[in-house]
Backbone as a ProteinNet text record, in pm:
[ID]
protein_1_A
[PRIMARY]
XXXXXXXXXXXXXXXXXXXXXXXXXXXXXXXXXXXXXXXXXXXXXXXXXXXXXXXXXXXXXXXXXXXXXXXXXXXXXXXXXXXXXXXXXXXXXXXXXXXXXXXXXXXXXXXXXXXXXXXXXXXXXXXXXXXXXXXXXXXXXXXXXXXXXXXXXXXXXXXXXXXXXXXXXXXXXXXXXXXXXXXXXXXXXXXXXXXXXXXXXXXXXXXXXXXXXXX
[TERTIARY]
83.4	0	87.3	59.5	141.3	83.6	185.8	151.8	86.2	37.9	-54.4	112.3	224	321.4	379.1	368.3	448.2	289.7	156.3	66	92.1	81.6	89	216.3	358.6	502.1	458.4	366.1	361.5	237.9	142.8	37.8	86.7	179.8	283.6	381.6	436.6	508.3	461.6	357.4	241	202.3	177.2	84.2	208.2	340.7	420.7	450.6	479	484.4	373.3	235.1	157.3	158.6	250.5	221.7	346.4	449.8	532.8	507.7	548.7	497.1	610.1	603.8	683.5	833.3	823.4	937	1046.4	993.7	1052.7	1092.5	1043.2	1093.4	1203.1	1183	1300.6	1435.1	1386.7	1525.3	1587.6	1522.2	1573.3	1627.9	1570.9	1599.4	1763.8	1815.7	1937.1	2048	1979.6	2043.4	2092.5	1990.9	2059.9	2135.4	2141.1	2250.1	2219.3	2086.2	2032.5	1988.5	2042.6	2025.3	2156.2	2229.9	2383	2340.6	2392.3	2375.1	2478.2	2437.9	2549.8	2664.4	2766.3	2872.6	2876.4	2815.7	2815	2951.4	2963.8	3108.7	3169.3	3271.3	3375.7	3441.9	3361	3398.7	3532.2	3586.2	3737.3	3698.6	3823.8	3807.6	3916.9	3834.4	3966.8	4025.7	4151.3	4215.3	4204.5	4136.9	4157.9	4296.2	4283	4368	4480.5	4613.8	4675	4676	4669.5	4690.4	4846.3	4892.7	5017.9	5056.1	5123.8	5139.7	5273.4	5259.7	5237.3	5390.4	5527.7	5613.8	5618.6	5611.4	5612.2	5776.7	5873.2	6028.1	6112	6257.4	6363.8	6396.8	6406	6470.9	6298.5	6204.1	6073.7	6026.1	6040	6015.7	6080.6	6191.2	6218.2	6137.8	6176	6106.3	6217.3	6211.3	6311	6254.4	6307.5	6215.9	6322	6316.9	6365.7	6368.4	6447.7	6396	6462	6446	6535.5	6562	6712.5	6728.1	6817.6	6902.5	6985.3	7139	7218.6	7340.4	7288.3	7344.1	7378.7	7438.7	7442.7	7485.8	7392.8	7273.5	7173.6	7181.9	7281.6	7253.6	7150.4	7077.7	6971.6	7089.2	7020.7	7074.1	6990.4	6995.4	6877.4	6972.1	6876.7	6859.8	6773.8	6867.3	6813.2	6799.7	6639.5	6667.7	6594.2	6645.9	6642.1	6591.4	6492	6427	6392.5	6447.1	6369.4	6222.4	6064.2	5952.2	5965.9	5985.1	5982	6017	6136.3	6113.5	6185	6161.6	6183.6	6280.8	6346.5	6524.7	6583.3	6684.8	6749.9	6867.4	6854.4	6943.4	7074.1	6989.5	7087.5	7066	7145.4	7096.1	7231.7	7213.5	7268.3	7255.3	7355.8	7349.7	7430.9	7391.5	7446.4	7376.9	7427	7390.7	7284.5	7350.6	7247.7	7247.4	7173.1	7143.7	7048.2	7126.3	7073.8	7064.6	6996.8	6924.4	7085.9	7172.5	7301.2	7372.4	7336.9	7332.7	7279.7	7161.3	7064.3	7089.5	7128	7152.5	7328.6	7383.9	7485.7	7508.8	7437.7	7396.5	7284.5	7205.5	7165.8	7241.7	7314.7	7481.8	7508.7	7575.2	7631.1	7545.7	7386.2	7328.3	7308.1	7279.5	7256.2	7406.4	7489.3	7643.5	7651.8	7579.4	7602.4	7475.3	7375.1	7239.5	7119.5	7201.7	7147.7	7024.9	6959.6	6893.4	6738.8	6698.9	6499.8	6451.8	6338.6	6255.6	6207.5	6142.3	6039.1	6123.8	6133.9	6177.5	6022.1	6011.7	5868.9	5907.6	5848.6	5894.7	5793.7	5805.4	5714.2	5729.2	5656.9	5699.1	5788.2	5910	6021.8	6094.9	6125.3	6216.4	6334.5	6383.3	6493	6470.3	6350.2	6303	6226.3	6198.3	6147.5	6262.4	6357.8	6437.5	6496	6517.7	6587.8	6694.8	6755.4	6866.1	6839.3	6758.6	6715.5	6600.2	6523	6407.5	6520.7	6645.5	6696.5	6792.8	6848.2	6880.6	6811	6693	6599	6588.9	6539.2	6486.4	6617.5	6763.5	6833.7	6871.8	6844.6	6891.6	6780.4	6640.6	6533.5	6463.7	6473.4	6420.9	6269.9	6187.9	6035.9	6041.6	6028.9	5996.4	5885.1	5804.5	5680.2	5648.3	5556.7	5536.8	5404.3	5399.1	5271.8	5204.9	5076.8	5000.1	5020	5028	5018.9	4978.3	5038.5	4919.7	4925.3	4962	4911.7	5035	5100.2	5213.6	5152.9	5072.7	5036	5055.3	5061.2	5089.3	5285.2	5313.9	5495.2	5462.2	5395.5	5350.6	5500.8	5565.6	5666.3	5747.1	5799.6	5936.3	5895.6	5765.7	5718.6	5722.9	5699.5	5712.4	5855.7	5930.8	6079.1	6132.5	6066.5	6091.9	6050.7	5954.6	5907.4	6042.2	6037.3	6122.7	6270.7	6312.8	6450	6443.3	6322	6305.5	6298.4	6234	6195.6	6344	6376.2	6476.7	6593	6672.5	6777.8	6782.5	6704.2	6736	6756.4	6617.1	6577.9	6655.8	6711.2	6773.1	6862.5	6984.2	7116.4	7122.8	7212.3	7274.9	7395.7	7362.4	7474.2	7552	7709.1	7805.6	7808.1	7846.1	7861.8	7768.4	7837	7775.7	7837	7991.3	8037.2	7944.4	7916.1	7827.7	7726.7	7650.3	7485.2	7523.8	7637.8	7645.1	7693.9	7786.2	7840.6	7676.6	7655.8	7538.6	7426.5	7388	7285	7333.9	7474.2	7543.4	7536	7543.3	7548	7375.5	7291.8	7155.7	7140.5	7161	7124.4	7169.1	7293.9	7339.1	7254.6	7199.7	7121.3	6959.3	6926	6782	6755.5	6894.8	6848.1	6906.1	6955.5	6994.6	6937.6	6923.9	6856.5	6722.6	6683.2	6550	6444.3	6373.9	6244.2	6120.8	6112.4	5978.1	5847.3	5772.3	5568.5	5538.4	5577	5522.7	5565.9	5664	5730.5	5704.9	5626.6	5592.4	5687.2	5761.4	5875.8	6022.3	6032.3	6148.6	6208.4	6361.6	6435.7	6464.3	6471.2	6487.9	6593.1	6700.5	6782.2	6697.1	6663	6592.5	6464.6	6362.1	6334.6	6362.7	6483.6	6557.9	6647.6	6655	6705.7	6617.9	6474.2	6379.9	6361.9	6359.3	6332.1	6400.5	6539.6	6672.9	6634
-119.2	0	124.9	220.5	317	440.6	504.5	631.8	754.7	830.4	931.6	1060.5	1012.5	1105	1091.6	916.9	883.4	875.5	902.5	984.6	1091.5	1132.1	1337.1	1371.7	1281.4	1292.2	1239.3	1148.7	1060.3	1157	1211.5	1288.8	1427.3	1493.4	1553.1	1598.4	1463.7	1438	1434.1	1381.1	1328	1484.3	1550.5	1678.7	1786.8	1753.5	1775.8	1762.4	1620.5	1556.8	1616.3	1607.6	1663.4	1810.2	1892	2036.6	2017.7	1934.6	1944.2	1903.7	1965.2	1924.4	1829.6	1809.6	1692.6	1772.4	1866.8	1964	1942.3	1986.6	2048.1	1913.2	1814.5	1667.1	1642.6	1686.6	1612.7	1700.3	1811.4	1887.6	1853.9	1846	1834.9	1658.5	1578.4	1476.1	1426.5	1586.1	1582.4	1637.4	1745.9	1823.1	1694.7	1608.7	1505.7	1444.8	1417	1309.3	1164.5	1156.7	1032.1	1025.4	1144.9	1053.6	956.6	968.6	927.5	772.7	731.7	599.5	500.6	349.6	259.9	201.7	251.3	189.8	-1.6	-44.6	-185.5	-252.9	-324.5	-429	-474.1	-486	-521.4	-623.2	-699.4	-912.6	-886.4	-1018.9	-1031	-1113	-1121.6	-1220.9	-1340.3	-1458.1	-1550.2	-1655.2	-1635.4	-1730	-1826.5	-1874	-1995.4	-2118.1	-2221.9	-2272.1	-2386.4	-2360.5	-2407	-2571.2	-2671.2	-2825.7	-2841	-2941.6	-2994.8	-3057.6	-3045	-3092.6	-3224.7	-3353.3	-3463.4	-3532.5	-3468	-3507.2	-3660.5	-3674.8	-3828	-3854.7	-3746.8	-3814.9	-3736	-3771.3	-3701.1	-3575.1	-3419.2	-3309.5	-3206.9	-3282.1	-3223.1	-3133.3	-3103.3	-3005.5	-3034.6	-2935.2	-2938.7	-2818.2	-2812.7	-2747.6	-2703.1	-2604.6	-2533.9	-2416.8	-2435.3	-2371.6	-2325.2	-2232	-2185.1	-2244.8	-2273.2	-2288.9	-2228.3	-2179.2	-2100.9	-2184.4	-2149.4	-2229.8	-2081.6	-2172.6	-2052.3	-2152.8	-2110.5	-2152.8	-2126.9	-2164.9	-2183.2	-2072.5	-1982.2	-1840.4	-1752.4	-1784.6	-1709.8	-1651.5	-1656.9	-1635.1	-1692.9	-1653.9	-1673	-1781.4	-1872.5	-1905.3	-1966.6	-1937.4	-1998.6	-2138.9	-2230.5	-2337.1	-2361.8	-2363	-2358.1	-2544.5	-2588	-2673.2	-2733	-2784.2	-2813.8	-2995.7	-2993	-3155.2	-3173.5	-3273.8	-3340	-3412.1	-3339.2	-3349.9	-3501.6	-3563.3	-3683.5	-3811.7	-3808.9	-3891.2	-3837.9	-3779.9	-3660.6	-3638.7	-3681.6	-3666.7	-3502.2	-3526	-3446.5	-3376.8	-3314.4	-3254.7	-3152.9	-3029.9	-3000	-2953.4	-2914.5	-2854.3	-2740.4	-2633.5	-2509.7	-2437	-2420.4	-2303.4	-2188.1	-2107.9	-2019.4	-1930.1	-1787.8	-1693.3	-1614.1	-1578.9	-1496.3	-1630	-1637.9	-1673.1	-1610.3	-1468.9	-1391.1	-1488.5	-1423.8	-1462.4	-1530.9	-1435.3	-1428.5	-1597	-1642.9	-1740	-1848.1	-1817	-1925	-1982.3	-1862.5	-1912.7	-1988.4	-1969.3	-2068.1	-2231.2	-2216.6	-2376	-2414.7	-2354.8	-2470.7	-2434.8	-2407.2	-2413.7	-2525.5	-2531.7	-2620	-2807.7	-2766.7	-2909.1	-2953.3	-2843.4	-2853.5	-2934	-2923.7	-2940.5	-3105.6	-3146.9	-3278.8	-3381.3	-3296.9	-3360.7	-3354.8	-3203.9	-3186.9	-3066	-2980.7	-2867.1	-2927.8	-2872.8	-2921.4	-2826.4	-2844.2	-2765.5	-2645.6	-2716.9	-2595.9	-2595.5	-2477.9	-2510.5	-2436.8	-2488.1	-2438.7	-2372.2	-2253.7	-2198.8	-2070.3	-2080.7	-1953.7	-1749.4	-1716.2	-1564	-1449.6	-1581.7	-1484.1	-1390.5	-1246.8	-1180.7	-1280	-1351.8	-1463.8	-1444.7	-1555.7	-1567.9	-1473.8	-1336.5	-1258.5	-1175.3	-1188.5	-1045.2	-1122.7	-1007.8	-983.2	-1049.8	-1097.8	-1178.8	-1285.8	-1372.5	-1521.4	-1529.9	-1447.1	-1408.9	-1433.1	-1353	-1344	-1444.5	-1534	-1611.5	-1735.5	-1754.3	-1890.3	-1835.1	-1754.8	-1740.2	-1755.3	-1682.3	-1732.5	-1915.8	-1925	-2139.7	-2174.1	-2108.8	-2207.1	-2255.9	-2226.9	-2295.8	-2189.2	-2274	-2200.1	-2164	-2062.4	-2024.8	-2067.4	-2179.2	-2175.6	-2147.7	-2020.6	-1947.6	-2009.3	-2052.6	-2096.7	-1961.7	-1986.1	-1868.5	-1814.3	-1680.9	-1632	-1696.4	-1775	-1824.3	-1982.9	-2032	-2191.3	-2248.6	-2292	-2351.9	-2508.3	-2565.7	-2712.1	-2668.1	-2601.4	-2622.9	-2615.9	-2649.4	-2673.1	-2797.3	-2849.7	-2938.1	-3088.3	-3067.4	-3221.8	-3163.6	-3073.8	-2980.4	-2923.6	-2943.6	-2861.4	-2992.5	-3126	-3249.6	-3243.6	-3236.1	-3259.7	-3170.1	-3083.2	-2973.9	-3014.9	-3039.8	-3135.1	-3230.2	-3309.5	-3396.6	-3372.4	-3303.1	-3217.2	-3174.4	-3064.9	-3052.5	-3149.4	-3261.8	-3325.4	-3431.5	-3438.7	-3594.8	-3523.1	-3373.8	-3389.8	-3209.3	-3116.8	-2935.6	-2947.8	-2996.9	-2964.5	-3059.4	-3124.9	-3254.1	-3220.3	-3061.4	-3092.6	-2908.2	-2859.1	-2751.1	-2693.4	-2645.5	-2585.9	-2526.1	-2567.2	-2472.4	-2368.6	-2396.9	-2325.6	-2350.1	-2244.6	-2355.4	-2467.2	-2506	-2620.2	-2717.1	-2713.9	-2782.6	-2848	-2754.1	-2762.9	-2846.6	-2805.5	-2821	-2986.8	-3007	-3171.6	-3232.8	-3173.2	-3326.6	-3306.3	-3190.1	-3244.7	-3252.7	-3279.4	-3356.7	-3528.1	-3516.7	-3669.5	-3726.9	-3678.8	-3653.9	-3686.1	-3549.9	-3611	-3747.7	-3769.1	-3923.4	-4038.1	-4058.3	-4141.8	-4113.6	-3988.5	-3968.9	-4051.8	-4025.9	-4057.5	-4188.7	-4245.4	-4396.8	-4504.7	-4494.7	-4569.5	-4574.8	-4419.6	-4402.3	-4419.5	-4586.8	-4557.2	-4418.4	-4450.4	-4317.3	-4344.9	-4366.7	-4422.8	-4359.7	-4229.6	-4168	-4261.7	-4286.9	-4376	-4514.5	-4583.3	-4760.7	-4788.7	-4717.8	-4770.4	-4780.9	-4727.8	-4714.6	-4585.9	-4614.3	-4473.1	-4410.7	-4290.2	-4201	-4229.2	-4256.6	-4316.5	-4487.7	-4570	-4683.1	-4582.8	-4504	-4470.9	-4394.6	-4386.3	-4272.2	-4409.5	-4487.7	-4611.8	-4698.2	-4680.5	-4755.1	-4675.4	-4569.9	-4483.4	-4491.7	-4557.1	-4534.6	-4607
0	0	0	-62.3	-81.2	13.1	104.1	211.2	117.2	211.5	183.1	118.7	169.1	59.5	-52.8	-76.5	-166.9	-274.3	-267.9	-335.4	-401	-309.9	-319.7	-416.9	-359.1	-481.8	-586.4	-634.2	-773.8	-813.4	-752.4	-833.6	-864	-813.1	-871.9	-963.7	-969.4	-1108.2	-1193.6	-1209.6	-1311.8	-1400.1	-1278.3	-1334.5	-1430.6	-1343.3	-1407.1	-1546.9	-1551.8	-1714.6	-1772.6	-1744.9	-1784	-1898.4	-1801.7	-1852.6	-1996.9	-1981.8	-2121	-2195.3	-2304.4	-2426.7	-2507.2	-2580.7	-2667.7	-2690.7	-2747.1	-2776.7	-2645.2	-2541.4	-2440.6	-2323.2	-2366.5	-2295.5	-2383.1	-2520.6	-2608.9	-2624.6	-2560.4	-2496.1	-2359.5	-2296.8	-2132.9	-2189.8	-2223	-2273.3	-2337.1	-2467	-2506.1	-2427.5	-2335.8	-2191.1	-2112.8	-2081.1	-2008.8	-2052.6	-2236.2	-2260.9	-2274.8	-2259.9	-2275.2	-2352.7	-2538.7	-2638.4	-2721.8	-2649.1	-2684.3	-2697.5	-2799.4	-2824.3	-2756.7	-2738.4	-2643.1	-2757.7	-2712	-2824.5	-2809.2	-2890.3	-2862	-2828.8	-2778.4	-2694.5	-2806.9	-2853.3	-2939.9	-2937.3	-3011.2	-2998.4	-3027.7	-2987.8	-2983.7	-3121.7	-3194.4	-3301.8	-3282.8	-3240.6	-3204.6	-3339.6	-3299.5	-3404.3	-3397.2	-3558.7	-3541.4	-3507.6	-3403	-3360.9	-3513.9	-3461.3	-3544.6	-3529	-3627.5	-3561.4	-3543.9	-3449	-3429.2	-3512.4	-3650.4	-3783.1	-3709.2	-3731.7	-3748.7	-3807.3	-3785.4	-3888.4	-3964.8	-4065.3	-4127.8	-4198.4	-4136.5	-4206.7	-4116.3	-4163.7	-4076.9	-4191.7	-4026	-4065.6	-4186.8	-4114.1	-4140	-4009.9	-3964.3	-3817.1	-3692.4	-3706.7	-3567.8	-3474.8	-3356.9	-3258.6	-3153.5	-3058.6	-3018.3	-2912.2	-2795.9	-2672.9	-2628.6	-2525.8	-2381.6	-2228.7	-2208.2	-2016.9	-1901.4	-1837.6	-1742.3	-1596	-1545.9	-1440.4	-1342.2	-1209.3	-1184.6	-1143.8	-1114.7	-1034.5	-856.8	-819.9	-701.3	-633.1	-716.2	-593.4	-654.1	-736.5	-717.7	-890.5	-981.1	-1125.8	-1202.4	-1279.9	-1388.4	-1496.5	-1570.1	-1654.2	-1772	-1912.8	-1995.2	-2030.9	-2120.7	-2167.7	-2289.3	-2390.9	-2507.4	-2607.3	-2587	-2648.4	-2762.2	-2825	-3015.8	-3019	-3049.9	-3115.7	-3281.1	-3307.1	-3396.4	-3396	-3413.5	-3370.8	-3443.6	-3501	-3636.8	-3503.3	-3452.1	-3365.9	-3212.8	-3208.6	-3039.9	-3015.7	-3114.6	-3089.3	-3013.2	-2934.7	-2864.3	-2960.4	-3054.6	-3131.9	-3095.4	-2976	-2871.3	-2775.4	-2650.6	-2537.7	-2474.5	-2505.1	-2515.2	-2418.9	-2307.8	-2187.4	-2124.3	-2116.6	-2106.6	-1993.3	-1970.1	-1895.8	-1958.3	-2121.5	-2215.5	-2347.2	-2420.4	-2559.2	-2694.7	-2715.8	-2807.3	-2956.8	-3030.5	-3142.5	-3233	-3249.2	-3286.5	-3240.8	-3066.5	-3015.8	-3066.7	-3109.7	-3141.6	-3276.7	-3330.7	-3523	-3526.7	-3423.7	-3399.1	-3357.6	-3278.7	-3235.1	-3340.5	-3414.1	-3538.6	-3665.7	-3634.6	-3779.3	-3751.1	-3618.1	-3542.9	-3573.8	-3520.2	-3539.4	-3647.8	-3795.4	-3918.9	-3974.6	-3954.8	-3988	-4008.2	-3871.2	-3860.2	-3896.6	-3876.5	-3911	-4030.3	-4109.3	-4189.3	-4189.6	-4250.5	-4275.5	-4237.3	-4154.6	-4176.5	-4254.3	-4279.1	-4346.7	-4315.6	-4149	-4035	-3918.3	-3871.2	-3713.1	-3667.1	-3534.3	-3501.3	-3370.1	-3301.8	-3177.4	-3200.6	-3059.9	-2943	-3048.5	-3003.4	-3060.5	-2963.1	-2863.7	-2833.6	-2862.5	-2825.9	-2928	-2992.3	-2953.5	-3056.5	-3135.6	-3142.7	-3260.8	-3339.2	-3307.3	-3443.9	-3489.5	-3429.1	-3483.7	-3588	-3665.7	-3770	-3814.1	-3734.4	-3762.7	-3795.6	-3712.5	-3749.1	-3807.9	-3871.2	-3975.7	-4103	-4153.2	-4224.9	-4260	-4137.1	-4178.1	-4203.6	-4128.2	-4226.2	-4318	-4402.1	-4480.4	-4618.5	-4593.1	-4676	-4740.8	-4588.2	-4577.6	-4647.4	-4650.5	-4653.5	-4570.6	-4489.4	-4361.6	-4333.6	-4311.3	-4250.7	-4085.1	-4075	-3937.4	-3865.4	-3798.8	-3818.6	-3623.9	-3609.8	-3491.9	-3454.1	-3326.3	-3234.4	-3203.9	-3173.7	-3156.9	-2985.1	-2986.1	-2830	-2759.9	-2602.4	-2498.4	-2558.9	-2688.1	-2686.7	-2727.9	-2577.1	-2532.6	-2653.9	-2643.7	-2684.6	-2844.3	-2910.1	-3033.2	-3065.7	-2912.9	-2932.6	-2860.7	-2862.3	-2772.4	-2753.8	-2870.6	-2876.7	-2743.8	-2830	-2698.1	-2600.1	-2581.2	-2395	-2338	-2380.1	-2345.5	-2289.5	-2386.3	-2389.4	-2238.2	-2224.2	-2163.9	-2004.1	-2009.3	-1854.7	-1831.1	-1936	-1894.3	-1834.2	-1905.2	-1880.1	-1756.5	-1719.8	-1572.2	-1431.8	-1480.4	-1372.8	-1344.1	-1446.2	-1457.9	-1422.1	-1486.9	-1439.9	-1397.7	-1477.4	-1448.3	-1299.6	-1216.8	-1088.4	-980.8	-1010	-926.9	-858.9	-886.2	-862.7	-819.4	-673.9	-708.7	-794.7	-882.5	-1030.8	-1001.6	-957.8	-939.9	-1059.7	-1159.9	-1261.1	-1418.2	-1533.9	-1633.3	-1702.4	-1677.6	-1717.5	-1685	-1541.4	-1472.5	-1534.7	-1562.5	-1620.5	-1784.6	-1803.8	-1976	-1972.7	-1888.8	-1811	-1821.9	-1737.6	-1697.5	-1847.4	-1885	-2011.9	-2171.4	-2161	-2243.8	-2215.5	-2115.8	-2072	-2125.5	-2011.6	-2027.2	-2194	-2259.4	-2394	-2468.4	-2428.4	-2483.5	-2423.3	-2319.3	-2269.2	-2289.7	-2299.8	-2365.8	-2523.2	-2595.4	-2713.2	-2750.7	-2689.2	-2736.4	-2581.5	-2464.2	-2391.1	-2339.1	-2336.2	-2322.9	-2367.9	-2290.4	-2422.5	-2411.8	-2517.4	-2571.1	-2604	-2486.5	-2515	-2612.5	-2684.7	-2764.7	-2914	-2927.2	-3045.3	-3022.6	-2929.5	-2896.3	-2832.9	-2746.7	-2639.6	-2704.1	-2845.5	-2891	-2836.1	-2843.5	-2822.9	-2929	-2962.9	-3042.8	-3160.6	-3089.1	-3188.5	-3279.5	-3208.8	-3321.8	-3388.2	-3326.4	-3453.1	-3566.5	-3545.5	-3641	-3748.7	-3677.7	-3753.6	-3836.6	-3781.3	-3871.9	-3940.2	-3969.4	-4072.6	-4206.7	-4152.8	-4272.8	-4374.6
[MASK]
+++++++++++++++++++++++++++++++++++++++++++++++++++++++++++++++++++++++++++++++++++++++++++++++++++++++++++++++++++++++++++++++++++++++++++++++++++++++++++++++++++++++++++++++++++++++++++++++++++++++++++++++++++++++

């Protein structure tokens, strides 16, 4: 039930509205600003997702990540490492304090030398990998740059594998005097990843036999 004031305020208003005329509502109306129209919300447009292309031979996509660790008196140190997606092979594992782009196009001189040129290398949209330097040099070799989309770690999906593994089995295991150190043990590491380790992803072969059934 409504009080004898909140009457008297609504028969009020009323008489109010009453006395204006159309004109003079549709001014006080633009005075207020309430003819401004609502800027509608601005869909995102999402990309479509890339598939994890499937290598079917050797030196058809490799793949190539970052990982960061520290020493033991508290230094940062990266970890740069290089697969063959075809059969997960450990191609290299590169450490240092810094590994500029300049860095990076060295160690696959280095793996190309002995293993031969791929086609694609596939990797994240790190500055490394966009500058200028290693834009210019795939592109002289031939080699395809091929970039995962912002945010979707799973379309590097072979080498984020690779990358767990590295962490769990040997990065995190040990305090790092130095980087001889770090470079000692995943030299070793890689010789036993790729010739003793089996691989569920390949039917329990190691990297090296399926690189041998392939021949």
């Amino acid at each position: 039930m409504l009080n004898a004031t909140t009457k008297t305020t609504k028969t009020t208003v009323n008489r109010v509205v009453d006395q204006l005329d159309d004109k003079r509502v549709y001014r006080l109306y633009r005075e207020l600003e309430l003819n401004l129209r609502i800027k509608p919300r601005k869909r995102l447009v999402r990309q479509t997702p890339e598939p994890l292309t499937v290598p079917t031979q050797v030196n058809q996509v490799w793949s190539m990540d970052f990982m960061h660790d520290q020493l033991a008196d508290g230094r940062s140190i990266r970890v740069l490492n290089v697969i063959d997606d075809f059969n997960r092979e450990a191609l290299g594992i590169e450490v240092d304090f810094s590994l500029p782009s300049e860095r990076v196009i060295r160690t696959l001189k280095q793996i190309i030398g002995w293993r031969g040129k791929p086609l694609a290398i596939r990797c994240d949209n790190g500055p490394e990998y966009l500058s200028a330097a290693i834009v210019d040099w795939a592109g002289a070799w031939g080699i395809k740059l091929e970039y995962i989309q912002p945010g979707k770690p799973q379309q590097n999906a072979y080498v984020e594998r690779f990358n767990r593994t590295v962490r769990y089995e040997w990065l995190s295991q040990y305090h790092w005097d130095d980087l001889d150190h770090v470079q000692r043990v995943a030299t070793q590491w890689m010789w036993s990843y790729n010739h003793e380790r089996p691989n569920m992803a390949l039917g329990g072969f190691t990297p090296k036999q399926r690189l041998a059934m392939a021949a």
